XYZ file of C-alpha atoms in Angstrom:
765
model
C 4.740 -15.333 -9.596
C 2.323 -17.192 -7.289
C 3.618 -20.288 -5.535
C 1.330 -23.219 -4.769
C 1.155 -24.470 -1.143
C 2.859 -27.728 -2.180
C 5.958 -25.738 -3.192
C 6.147 -23.815 0.094
C 8.115 -24.736 3.206
C 6.124 -25.593 6.357
C 6.946 -24.462 9.907
C 5.000 -25.116 13.091
C 5.547 -23.649 16.520
C 4.582 -21.225 19.262
C 4.936 -17.451 19.125
C 7.524 -16.402 21.696
C 7.633 -12.671 20.975
C 6.139 -10.030 18.657
C 8.892 -7.673 17.501
C 6.833 -5.343 15.322
C 3.199 -5.006 14.293
C 1.412 -2.484 12.062
C -2.115 -2.264 13.466
C -3.514 -0.787 10.240
C -2.577 -3.569 7.840
C -1.525 -6.440 10.126
C 2.089 -6.653 8.918
C 4.009 -8.419 11.713
C 7.540 -9.487 12.597
C 7.670 -12.171 15.293
C 9.826 -14.876 16.839
C 8.539 -18.439 16.498
C 9.754 -21.326 18.671
C 9.526 -24.281 16.307
C 7.956 -27.533 17.447
C 10.399 -29.914 15.772
C 13.766 -28.273 16.460
C 12.888 -26.085 19.437
C 14.838 -23.206 17.871
C 13.623 -19.651 17.478
C 13.241 -18.227 13.974
C 12.104 -14.840 12.702
C 8.836 -14.890 10.756
C 7.540 -11.918 8.749
C 4.203 -11.465 7.014
C 0.612 -10.304 7.347
C -0.598 -11.803 10.645
C -3.105 -9.422 12.262
C -3.551 -9.813 15.997
C -1.063 -12.646 16.575
C 0.210 -12.690 20.174
C 2.805 -14.549 22.262
C 1.675 -18.010 23.324
C -0.362 -18.721 20.209
C 0.328 -21.735 18.068
C 1.227 -20.978 14.483
C 1.529 -23.105 11.362
C 3.004 -21.179 8.453
C 3.728 -21.972 4.819
C 6.287 -19.761 3.136
C 9.870 -19.372 2.001
C 13.205 -18.552 3.554
C 14.716 -15.205 2.592
C 18.051 -13.707 3.532
C 18.251 -10.204 4.971
C 21.471 -8.294 4.260
C 21.915 -7.461 7.956
C 19.754 -9.847 10.001
C 20.313 -13.046 8.092
C 17.633 -15.642 7.460
C 13.957 -14.772 7.862
C 10.889 -16.825 7.042
C 8.344 -15.008 4.864
C 4.897 -16.395 5.680
C 2.402 -16.615 2.819
C -0.212 -18.927 4.394
C -0.864 -18.751 8.137
C -2.933 -21.004 10.387
C -3.371 -19.955 14.009
C -4.197 -22.068 17.053
C -5.228 -20.999 20.495
C -2.497 -21.603 23.060
C -2.384 -25.003 24.765
C -0.623 -25.758 28.050
C -0.068 -23.598 31.101
C 3.123 -21.949 29.818
C 1.605 -20.916 26.485
C -1.637 -19.793 28.123
C 0.236 -17.628 30.610
C 2.280 -16.007 27.821
C -0.874 -15.346 25.816
C -2.960 -13.912 28.659
C -0.089 -11.851 30.065
C 0.725 -10.347 26.650
C -2.223 -7.958 26.772
C -3.948 -9.704 23.867
C -7.215 -9.792 25.829
C -8.414 -6.454 27.118
C -8.812 -6.431 30.899
C -6.134 -9.046 31.643
C -2.595 -8.192 32.699
C 0.253 -10.370 33.959
C -0.971 -10.591 37.565
C -4.584 -11.270 36.582
C -3.428 -13.924 34.104
C -1.681 -15.825 36.900
C -4.739 -15.677 39.180
C -7.068 -16.841 36.381
C -4.868 -19.858 35.653
C -4.682 -20.714 39.356
C -8.509 -20.810 39.522
C -9.519 -22.265 36.136
C -6.364 -23.953 34.867
C -6.262 -24.895 31.191
C -10.044 -24.417 30.873
C -9.649 -20.649 31.212
C -10.321 -19.787 27.544
C -13.481 -21.913 27.468
C -14.700 -20.142 30.612
C -14.022 -16.699 29.144
C -15.852 -17.548 25.906
C -18.821 -19.548 27.216
C -19.404 -18.560 30.867
C -17.700 -15.206 31.534
C -19.600 -14.541 34.795
C -17.495 -17.306 36.381
C -14.581 -14.896 36.133
C -16.015 -12.836 39.019
C -14.784 -15.604 41.340
C -11.298 -14.186 40.805
C -10.290 -11.312 43.053
C -10.470 -7.928 41.308
C -12.783 -8.950 38.423
C -16.169 -7.231 38.469
C -19.133 -8.281 36.264
C -18.384 -5.348 33.934
C -14.725 -6.322 33.635
C -15.713 -9.947 33.011
C -17.886 -8.833 30.093
C -15.022 -6.731 28.681
C -12.727 -9.784 28.834
C -15.395 -11.931 27.146
C -15.941 -9.442 24.290
C -12.194 -9.066 23.719
C -11.671 -12.833 23.386
C -14.679 -13.171 21.064
C -13.130 -10.536 18.806
C -9.867 -12.509 18.800
C -11.671 -15.721 17.908
C -13.685 -14.070 15.130
C -10.540 -12.604 13.562
C -8.779 -15.960 13.905
C -11.565 -17.790 12.074
C -11.551 -15.163 9.366
C -7.783 -15.449 8.910
C -7.963 -19.234 8.786
C -10.637 -18.983 6.089
C -8.600 -16.542 3.991
C -5.478 -18.690 4.323
C -7.344 -21.837 3.319
C -8.502 -20.136 0.116
C -5.162 -18.445 -0.688
C -6.616 -14.959 -0.316
C -4.434 -12.079 0.903
C -4.456 -11.872 4.700
C -4.158 -8.092 4.426
C -7.901 -7.893 3.691
C -8.810 -9.397 7.078
C -8.604 -6.111 8.969
C -10.779 -4.023 6.601
C -13.223 -6.956 6.323
C -13.582 -7.114 10.087
C -13.894 -3.339 10.377
C -16.825 -3.385 7.989
C -18.690 -6.544 9.039
C -17.474 -7.224 12.583
C -18.169 -10.704 13.980
C -20.354 -11.426 10.953
C -17.480 -10.997 8.471
C -16.994 -14.715 7.852
C -20.727 -15.350 7.481
C -21.003 -12.425 5.064
C -18.109 -13.751 3.007
C -19.578 -17.253 2.803
C -22.959 -15.825 1.776
C -21.494 -13.550 -0.924
C -17.834 -13.970 -1.887
C -18.220 -11.141 -4.407
C -18.350 -8.547 -1.620
C -14.555 -8.844 -1.794
C -14.737 -6.610 -4.879
C -16.282 -3.721 -2.961
C -14.605 -0.670 -1.440
C -12.201 -0.802 0.395
C -11.114 -4.365 -0.500
C -11.079 -4.172 -4.329
C -10.196 -7.838 -4.817
C -10.405 -8.722 -8.514
C -13.379 -10.550 -9.989
C -11.290 -13.644 -10.904
C -10.107 -14.010 -7.279
C -13.589 -13.540 -5.843
C -14.995 -15.869 -8.506
C -12.538 -18.618 -7.583
C -13.632 -18.387 -3.950
C -17.278 -18.598 -5.013
C -16.595 -21.700 -7.113
C -14.673 -23.269 -4.195
C -17.710 -22.647 -1.988
C -20.004 -24.360 -4.480
C -21.675 -21.379 -6.141
C -23.273 -22.060 -9.503
C -21.887 -20.294 -12.596
C -25.461 -19.060 -13.154
C -25.850 -17.733 -9.601
C -27.338 -14.207 -9.748
C -24.671 -12.942 -7.348
C -21.987 -14.059 -9.810
C -23.732 -12.558 -12.815
C -24.286 -9.272 -11.004
C -20.648 -9.138 -9.919
C -19.444 -9.805 -13.478
C -21.550 -7.012 -14.949
C -20.482 -4.546 -12.260
C -16.849 -5.585 -12.687
C -17.049 -4.938 -16.435
C -18.183 -1.362 -15.785
C -15.669 -0.810 -12.968
C -12.816 -2.257 -15.035
C -13.483 0.282 -17.747
C -13.198 3.231 -15.383
C -9.443 2.621 -15.618
C -9.764 3.016 -19.399
C -11.348 6.449 -18.931
C -14.944 5.428 -19.634
C -17.678 6.903 -17.431
C -20.289 4.616 -19.023
C -20.486 1.809 -21.566
C -23.127 1.419 -24.289
C -25.649 -1.277 -23.402
C -24.732 -3.621 -26.255
C -20.986 -3.410 -25.559
C -21.499 -3.903 -21.821
C -23.566 -7.039 -22.288
C -21.210 -8.485 -24.893
C -18.163 -7.937 -22.688
C -19.890 -9.248 -19.541
C -21.032 -12.387 -21.357
C -17.471 -13.038 -22.576
C -16.282 -12.724 -18.987
C -19.013 -14.868 -17.440
C -19.840 -17.397 -20.138
C -23.322 -18.891 -20.046
C -26.490 -17.749 -21.715
C -27.052 -14.188 -22.903
C -30.618 -14.267 -21.583
C -29.394 -14.870 -18.027
C -26.952 -11.937 -18.246
C -29.673 -9.659 -19.627
C -32.093 -10.671 -16.868
C -29.447 -9.986 -14.245
C -28.720 -6.614 -15.822
C -32.408 -5.746 -15.431
C -32.242 -6.728 -11.752
C -29.305 -4.366 -11.254
C -31.315 -1.602 -12.914
C -34.273 -2.322 -10.607
C -31.940 -2.195 -7.589
C -30.545 1.162 -8.720
C -26.977 -0.143 -8.834
C -26.791 0.570 -12.569
C -28.386 3.534 -14.322
C -29.408 3.401 -17.985
C -29.771 6.720 -19.778
C -29.996 7.891 -23.383
C -27.156 10.406 -23.630
C -24.579 11.506 -26.198
C -26.347 9.452 -28.846
C -25.731 6.301 -26.806
C -27.756 3.808 -24.780
C -25.512 4.500 -21.815
C -25.074 2.238 -18.773
C -23.454 3.730 -15.672
C -22.464 2.520 -12.252
C -24.827 4.462 -9.998
C -21.959 6.388 -8.376
C -20.554 7.473 -11.736
C -23.976 8.558 -12.971
C -24.368 10.677 -9.844
C -20.878 12.156 -10.333
C -21.451 13.108 -13.962
C -24.930 14.564 -13.498
C -23.855 16.434 -10.367
C -20.886 18.018 -12.155
C -23.107 19.133 -15.041
C -25.862 20.538 -12.834
C -23.462 22.254 -10.432
C -21.482 23.964 -13.197
C -24.610 25.073 -15.040
C -26.019 26.458 -11.786
C -22.796 28.412 -11.205
C -23.065 29.764 -14.723
C -26.659 30.852 -14.131
C -26.002 34.550 -13.908
C -23.250 37.142 -14.071
C -21.749 38.685 -10.953
C -21.649 42.402 -10.479
C -18.032 43.477 -11.075
C -16.569 46.215 -8.849
C -17.185 49.771 -10.040
C -13.463 50.475 -10.047
C -12.494 47.377 -12.049
C -10.501 49.358 -14.619
C -8.567 51.123 -11.851
C -7.974 47.774 -10.130
C -6.532 46.356 -13.332
C -4.156 49.302 -13.641
C -3.117 48.864 -10.015
C -2.551 45.105 -10.390
C -0.325 45.617 -13.430
C 1.592 48.383 -11.665
C 2.135 46.162 -8.608
C 3.419 43.322 -10.798
C 5.516 45.577 -13.006
C 3.821 44.294 -16.149
C 1.588 45.431 -18.946
C -1.020 42.797 -19.691
C -1.901 41.707 -23.211
C -5.551 42.235 -24.219
C -6.496 38.578 -23.624
C -4.880 38.638 -20.188
C -6.869 41.749 -19.300
C -10.006 40.002 -20.522
C -9.185 36.948 -18.379
C -9.128 39.063 -15.224
C -12.340 40.868 -16.248
C -14.051 37.527 -16.866
C -13.063 36.355 -13.385
C -14.619 39.560 -12.000
C -17.930 38.969 -13.805
C -18.387 35.186 -13.691
C -18.767 32.714 -10.843
C -17.147 29.976 -12.945
C -14.719 30.286 -15.860
C -12.222 28.292 -17.902
C -8.736 29.604 -18.631
C -6.756 27.642 -21.210
C -3.592 28.011 -23.230
C -0.357 26.295 -24.122
C 3.111 27.067 -22.764
C 4.302 30.637 -23.260
C 0.809 32.099 -23.702
C 0.707 33.885 -20.357
C -1.462 31.592 -18.208
C 0.726 32.218 -15.168
C 0.517 36.010 -15.513
C -3.255 35.790 -15.988
C -3.550 33.558 -12.924
C -1.571 35.997 -10.801
C -3.819 38.793 -12.038
C -6.970 36.863 -11.107
C -5.559 36.045 -7.688
C -4.654 39.722 -7.142
C -8.191 40.714 -8.165
C -9.702 38.293 -5.641
C -7.371 39.679 -2.954
C -8.476 43.246 -3.753
C -12.099 42.080 -3.453
C -11.377 40.597 -0.038
C -12.028 37.036 -1.184
C -10.380 34.094 0.554
C -8.910 32.053 -2.294
C -7.804 28.402 -2.226
C -5.223 27.337 -4.811
C -5.304 23.655 -5.690
C -4.063 21.095 -8.232
C -4.435 17.330 -8.716
C -0.860 16.347 -7.739
C 1.657 17.433 -5.157
C 4.178 18.605 -7.732
C 1.535 20.568 -9.634
C 0.390 22.189 -6.379
C 3.964 23.106 -5.489
C 4.500 24.681 -8.911
C 1.218 26.595 -8.591
C 2.321 27.926 -5.200
C 5.684 29.020 -6.602
C 4.219 30.797 -9.639
C 1.446 32.551 -7.690
C 3.433 33.293 -4.538
C 0.697 31.823 -2.326
C -0.017 28.568 -0.543
C -1.457 25.747 -2.660
C -2.478 22.170 -1.910
C -3.620 19.049 -3.702
C -7.366 18.592 -4.098
C -7.242 15.643 -1.712
C -5.554 17.683 1.003
C -7.856 20.635 0.387
C -10.890 18.394 0.917
C -9.188 16.539 3.817
C -9.404 12.766 3.530
C -10.825 10.900 6.525
C -11.374 7.270 7.459
C -15.016 6.154 7.305
C -15.564 3.651 10.141
C -18.874 2.509 8.634
C -17.601 1.511 5.191
C -13.976 0.863 6.062
C -12.967 3.248 3.284
C -11.951 6.878 3.082
C -14.096 9.914 2.557
C -13.628 13.672 2.435
C -14.161 15.876 5.461
C -15.459 18.723 3.288
C -18.719 18.133 1.428
C -22.191 19.639 1.188
C -22.647 19.402 4.958
C -19.170 20.706 5.784
C -18.199 23.018 2.887
C -14.804 24.598 2.425
C -14.171 27.849 4.267
C -13.285 29.809 1.145
C -14.756 32.345 -1.268
C -12.927 31.254 -4.420
C -11.043 28.231 -5.734
C -8.437 28.271 -8.514
C -7.846 24.758 -9.888
C -4.772 24.272 -12.065
C -4.035 21.315 -14.379
C -7.758 20.680 -14.820
C -7.089 18.229 -17.669
C -5.829 15.750 -15.050
C -9.002 15.829 -12.946
C -11.450 12.963 -13.402
C -15.197 13.293 -13.004
C -15.233 11.633 -9.549
C -12.760 14.065 -8.023
C -14.459 17.011 -9.728
C -17.774 16.019 -8.193
C -16.181 15.891 -4.735
C -14.673 19.356 -5.196
C -17.879 20.932 -6.481
C -19.856 19.358 -3.653
C -17.560 21.027 -1.117
C -17.855 24.545 -2.554
C -19.945 26.884 -0.389
C -22.790 28.836 -1.948
C -21.560 31.712 -4.092
C -17.987 30.390 -4.228
C -16.115 31.302 -7.417
C -14.285 28.682 -9.452
C -11.509 29.181 -11.998
C -10.495 26.076 -13.954
C -7.078 26.308 -15.614
C -5.513 23.840 -18.019
C -4.070 22.914 -21.379
C -6.576 20.908 -23.450
C -3.832 19.438 -25.629
C -2.280 17.499 -22.771
C -3.251 13.920 -22.027
C -6.609 13.419 -20.297
C -7.040 12.213 -16.726
C -6.002 8.710 -15.725
C -9.435 8.243 -14.132
C -12.871 8.278 -15.782
C -14.026 11.151 -17.960
C -12.516 13.781 -20.203
C -13.362 16.761 -18.034
C -11.530 19.746 -19.504
C -12.147 18.714 -23.109
C -15.845 18.125 -22.406
C -16.207 21.511 -20.719
C -14.487 23.350 -23.551
C -16.320 21.571 -26.356
C -19.696 22.124 -24.714
C -19.297 25.917 -25.217
C -21.515 26.464 -22.183
C -19.080 28.015 -19.682
C -17.262 31.355 -19.956
C -13.897 30.543 -21.526
C -10.724 32.512 -22.131
C -8.315 30.866 -24.591
C -4.824 32.380 -24.529
C -3.271 31.898 -27.954
C -0.504 34.488 -28.337
C 3.019 33.285 -27.594
C 4.896 36.162 -26.004
C 8.188 37.360 -27.409
C 10.309 36.082 -24.519
C 8.626 32.663 -24.634
C 8.937 32.541 -28.435
C 12.714 32.557 -27.999
C 12.443 29.117 -26.363
C 12.938 26.215 -28.736
C 10.930 24.082 -26.275
C 7.865 26.282 -26.701
C 8.314 26.584 -30.468
C 8.667 22.816 -30.705
C 5.584 22.183 -28.555
C 3.553 24.594 -30.681
C 4.716 22.764 -33.834
C 3.660 19.408 -32.367
C 0.300 20.843 -31.327
C -0.241 21.873 -34.956
C 0.691 18.397 -36.197
C 4.231 19.170 -37.369
C 7.448 17.473 -36.355
C 9.531 19.839 -34.206
C 12.838 21.045 -35.586
C 15.397 18.454 -34.476
C 18.942 19.700 -34.075
C 21.887 18.355 -32.100
C 23.179 21.818 -31.243
C 23.292 21.816 -27.403
C 23.463 25.634 -27.147
C 19.693 26.115 -26.931
C 17.114 24.721 -24.537
C 15.968 21.883 -26.839
C 18.114 19.468 -28.826
C 17.951 15.976 -30.283
C 20.439 13.099 -30.111
C 19.843 10.504 -32.828
C 20.232 6.976 -31.460
C 18.472 4.360 -33.594
C 19.357 1.415 -31.343
C 17.312 1.439 -28.078
C 20.231 0.037 -26.076
C 22.482 2.831 -27.321
C 19.745 5.340 -26.474
C 19.708 4.035 -22.889
C 23.511 4.336 -22.650
C 23.296 7.932 -23.873
C 20.522 8.810 -21.408
C 22.519 7.339 -18.518
C 25.607 9.317 -19.560
C 23.572 12.526 -19.783
C 22.247 12.045 -16.245
C 25.463 10.842 -14.642
C 28.094 13.000 -16.356
C 27.233 15.371 -19.193
C 24.431 17.481 -17.713
C 25.915 17.731 -14.195
C 29.425 18.558 -15.447
C 28.688 20.641 -18.538
C 25.453 22.401 -17.608
C 25.430 22.334 -13.821
C 22.180 20.352 -13.619
C 22.398 17.691 -10.881
C 20.785 14.265 -11.443
C 17.973 14.953 -8.956
C 16.765 17.827 -11.183
C 16.656 15.669 -14.330
C 13.566 13.641 -15.145
C 13.770 10.886 -17.740
C 10.506 10.092 -19.533
C 9.494 7.255 -21.815
C 6.234 6.530 -23.633
C 6.295 2.948 -22.338
C 7.128 0.844 -19.289
C 8.291 -2.133 -21.364
C 11.177 -2.817 -23.691
C 14.850 -1.974 -23.826
C 14.210 1.760 -23.331
C 11.054 1.486 -21.227
C 10.913 2.919 -17.731
C 11.588 -0.429 -16.017
C 14.925 -0.915 -17.804
C 15.823 2.772 -17.587
C 15.258 2.814 -13.830
C 17.596 -0.104 -13.279
C 20.312 1.518 -15.384
C 19.873 4.979 -13.823
C 19.796 3.653 -10.259
C 23.115 1.891 -10.837
C 24.581 5.056 -12.367
C 23.408 7.866 -10.082
C 22.758 6.006 -6.798
C 25.139 3.033 -6.757
C 25.710 0.767 -3.726
C 27.990 2.174 -1.053
C 29.159 1.190 2.430
C 26.538 2.195 4.982
C 23.856 2.730 2.325
C 21.081 0.250 3.153
C 19.272 -1.504 0.314
C 16.489 -4.074 0.314
C 14.611 -6.037 -2.305
C 10.828 -5.968 -2.182
C 9.573 -8.448 -4.733
C 11.499 -7.976 -7.991
C 12.534 -4.391 -7.177
C 15.660 -3.395 -5.274
C 15.257 -0.171 -3.300
C 18.227 1.738 -1.908
C 18.560 4.667 0.457
C 18.728 7.800 -1.693
C 16.477 6.383 -4.439
C 13.903 8.616 -6.110
C 10.509 6.887 -5.912
C 6.927 7.519 -6.985
C 3.647 6.582 -5.299
C 1.631 4.684 -7.916
C -1.799 4.492 -6.272
C -3.845 6.737 -4.006
C -3.398 5.707 -0.375
C -5.530 7.863 1.868
C -4.445 6.301 5.172
C -0.661 6.685 4.958
C 0.352 8.838 7.902
C 2.940 11.543 7.254
C 4.633 14.181 9.367
C 6.366 17.350 8.253
C 10.141 17.370 8.495
C 9.982 19.806 11.440
C 7.386 17.668 13.223
C 4.887 20.531 13.477
C 2.334 19.106 11.054
C 0.832 15.649 10.572
C -1.633 14.397 8.003
C -2.896 11.429 6.020
C -2.634 10.479 2.388
C 0.042 10.003 -0.250
C -1.346 10.080 -3.764
C -0.756 8.604 -7.183
C 2.091 10.500 -8.876
C 3.693 11.933 -5.716
C 7.504 11.739 -5.991
C 9.825 11.426 -3.004
C 13.221 10.163 -1.922
C 14.013 7.207 0.316
C 15.811 8.633 3.344
C 16.071 5.487 5.479
C 15.513 1.733 5.358
C 15.344 -0.098 8.697
C 17.064 -3.450 8.115
C 15.321 -5.206 11.020
C 11.697 -4.227 10.460
C 11.901 -3.423 6.759
C 10.322 -0.018 7.390
C 11.115 2.459 4.618
C 10.995 6.223 5.234
C 10.240 8.402 2.214
C 10.471 12.197 2.038
C 7.680 13.578 -0.157
C 8.440 17.291 -0.460
C 9.210 17.539 3.315
C 6.341 15.177 4.226
C 7.911 12.090 5.817
C 5.949 8.842 5.446
C 6.799 5.313 6.579
C 6.097 2.222 4.485
C 5.898 -1.310 5.818
C 7.191 -4.064 3.519
C 3.706 -5.050 2.329
C 3.082 -1.442 1.232
C 6.167 -1.283 -0.978
C 4.211 -2.440 -4.032
C 2.751 1.097 -3.989
C 6.191 2.578 -4.720
C 8.206 2.433 -7.918
C 11.617 3.818 -8.824
C 11.158 7.237 -10.431
C 14.448 8.059 -12.131
C 12.403 7.351 -15.258
C 8.601 7.551 -15.436
C 6.047 7.221 -18.186
C 4.769 10.397 -19.797
C 1.321 9.646 -18.372
C 2.765 9.615 -14.847
C 4.519 12.959 -15.455
C 1.265 14.836 -16.082
C 0.936 17.963 -13.978
C 4.644 18.066 -13.142
C 7.394 20.364 -14.360
C 11.101 19.617 -14.191
C 14.219 21.677 -14.701
C 15.464 19.211 -17.331
C 13.588 16.481 -19.204
C 15.060 13.685 -21.297
C 12.559 11.817 -23.469
C 13.392 8.362 -24.800
C 11.909 8.631 -28.305
C 11.865 4.914 -29.027
C 9.503 2.371 -30.567
C 6.507 1.413 -28.445
C 2.906 0.294 -28.864
C 1.167 2.507 -31.485
C -1.399 3.719 -28.936
C 1.475 5.248 -26.923
C 3.190 6.995 -29.831
C 0.719 9.857 -30.166
C 0.784 13.612 -30.502
C -0.677 14.026 -27.018
C 2.095 11.941 -25.455
C 4.830 13.896 -27.280
C 3.262 17.277 -26.482
C 2.796 16.392 -22.811
C 6.392 15.174 -22.522
C 7.842 18.294 -24.151
C 5.823 20.688 -22.003
C 7.144 19.096 -18.777
C 10.550 20.761 -19.334
C 11.207 24.159 -17.769
C 14.826 24.890 -18.818
C 16.102 22.019 -20.947
C 14.550 19.343 -23.167
C 16.542 16.546 -24.810
C 15.031 13.936 -27.117
C 17.140 10.789 -27.468
C 16.200 8.179 -30.029
C 14.771 7.822 -33.514
C 13.718 10.941 -35.435
C 11.192 8.841 -37.384
C 9.477 7.941 -34.101
C 9.263 11.647 -33.218
C 7.763 12.450 -36.633
C 5.191 9.666 -36.326
C 4.175 10.833 -32.872
C 3.663 14.398 -34.061
C 1.517 13.205 -36.970
C -0.566 10.749 -34.918
C -3.507 12.626 -33.407
C -5.335 9.445 -32.497
C -7.065 9.666 -29.141
C -8.592 6.861 -27.168
C -12.346 7.042 -27.321
C -13.849 7.784 -23.919
C -17.502 7.248 -23.225
C -18.586 10.346 -21.310
C -21.908 12.138 -21.264
C -20.761 15.351 -19.592
C -20.474 17.385 -22.781
C -23.964 16.351 -23.849
C -25.424 17.141 -20.418
C -23.916 20.614 -20.590
C -25.263 21.076 -24.127
C -28.843 19.927 -23.571
C -30.026 23.153 -25.199
C -28.965 21.674 -28.544
C -30.123 18.025 -28.405
C -29.826 17.591 -32.164
C -26.034 17.760 -31.729
C -25.831 15.072 -29.054
C -24.859 12.298 -31.431
C -21.394 13.788 -31.711
C -20.853 14.317 -28.014
C -18.997 11.163 -27.031
C -15.622 12.471 -25.940
C -12.660 12.319 -28.306
C -14.427 10.575 -31.150
C -12.288 8.148 -33.100
C -12.889 4.839 -34.786
C -11.129 3.030 -31.939
C -13.162 0.790 -29.672
C -12.886 1.144 -25.885
C -10.834 -1.461 -24.102
C -13.122 -4.098 -22.652
C -12.273 -6.817 -20.143
C -11.663 -10.203 -21.661
C -12.337 -13.567 -20.023
C -9.641 -14.305 -17.478
C -8.462 -17.684 -16.163
C -9.389 -18.445 -12.601
C -6.593 -17.606 -10.204
């Protein structure tokens, strides 16, 4: 909950020491000598570039650290240049200004006294009067101080308008000394990459600065925000009428003004309007480029058949002999298709032999001397792909190599059209999870002639991001596709696979409480009782009776909210399987208590988190949405949290902890692409849009050895019967099917009668 400045405590003083500073995000721990009491207190918060000797006025609240006692958490910060010889000497000697050390600081004060900062800023050539300072060094000192002053003014501005100080560094990276001028001229640039401040926050700043509600910059920002907001709902575009209606609700004012502004955005090329899929479609320019690029690239790859090797039949015999298997006819056909086609789709549910087919395709590529990259959208999916294929695999982000873009202040991929991947073939698993933006980036990085095999289960939930990629590709009928349908005898013995097949066909799975098989049901009509049962299963019954430790059990729920939602389940499971203990450090970040040993999940892509392998031999950047790790250490003094993500160790500063959530229980959507030894699903009441066949099917197919449903059998039956899918506005299927334009009217993905979620007017922050 936000706290107004009038409710915050005020402290004023001089910085005596900086204990810790994260240069990337400005998070700082410092000692402040207070003006009134003359005592030193510890202050923590986002304070980029603060140095000893500076004056500081902070609004915030006292917090108590379990080890280090009271600390003051700064929420609003006002900085002052140091005043007085003592403060000036501390500031100059701290290294805050490039080109000045302790000895030079003393000489400068001896010559210029308390006017030294004015001299450096306004007449830097005077500095050459001091022994050891050349004209070049004087200019370096001048530029360094100007940077400090520009950042200070920017921070003061952000503080005055209650904006997060963490955006100061990326703002300055992008706009330099002109950052404050740029912000005053257009507050809505806060919504751009890499800042992503919400429209209501940017709009409040604009109103504070005197912008008119009819200002074109405001109207443009509202329209663009409406489109961007809906990317999170899976929509690649919005129909013109729906876009304008939603934008007008958000902005208020006259419809004519919104329409005129929309036309300006079209003229600028920031929005693209296209008749596609039977819709008057309006795209953000980037999304239009992504969708059209994906369609054109895939159709170009499908332009002609490859020449298969003359000894293909002999190769197939050899591959089966090497693997000790006899392939089913469809599996043989899958490998033959990979030999003939540059791009292909391979689909099928659990137990249909996708893994065997994949290994066969990989063996074929090896026999052909092709360098093959295995990839998947998430770390856990990539790890599972590597284990099943017996070869190295990586996430798409790591395959493409994320890099910091100094021009935009955001992240980009190292591999693209100019710097393609050094590979001859790519096998992409869990394609249903890939959104159109990431698919465009991957296709752009493929070298000429590179083969692509897309693997996935179309009955799983679609991607979290925009588009409905796998479904669109399959329903377009334009790419070579192998659908594996036969459930093999060994797999058919699994009640998990039989149950998933039943759900896929719209039937309720057979629910039995016999724990002898790999799938059973425990009827608990009361959600609180269901939670108690789930906790007991994780803490006692599965570890003791079945030898499955808690860290190999994943609890799933359709919802985050409610008695049996993931939030409540995580609190109960943390207390049960990772309780407090002497020497086990714990720390609250916001409303969430984290403890050493906790299982946690990254909940947003962060491309600039540095990680190092456990053996220290490898370093990299990027932890991504859905990655699961374990907290190995919490530093009580700095608040630094170390998390082990599959032997990749990453450190989180306190302000980054909002990107982590406890992961003893996760939503079914967050579990996409992962597989666990044991899965427990809380089959409890939730919002109707969450109780669907796709959610149930996805949850069931996450289990490798054991699946337990705990809850209400009527909820399970309703989920199996509910094949409602959220409508996603996507033109990819239609673009792939241009040869049959008369069919386009039915090409909006996952047609239902449901309307897409549109942003509603929000109160000013």
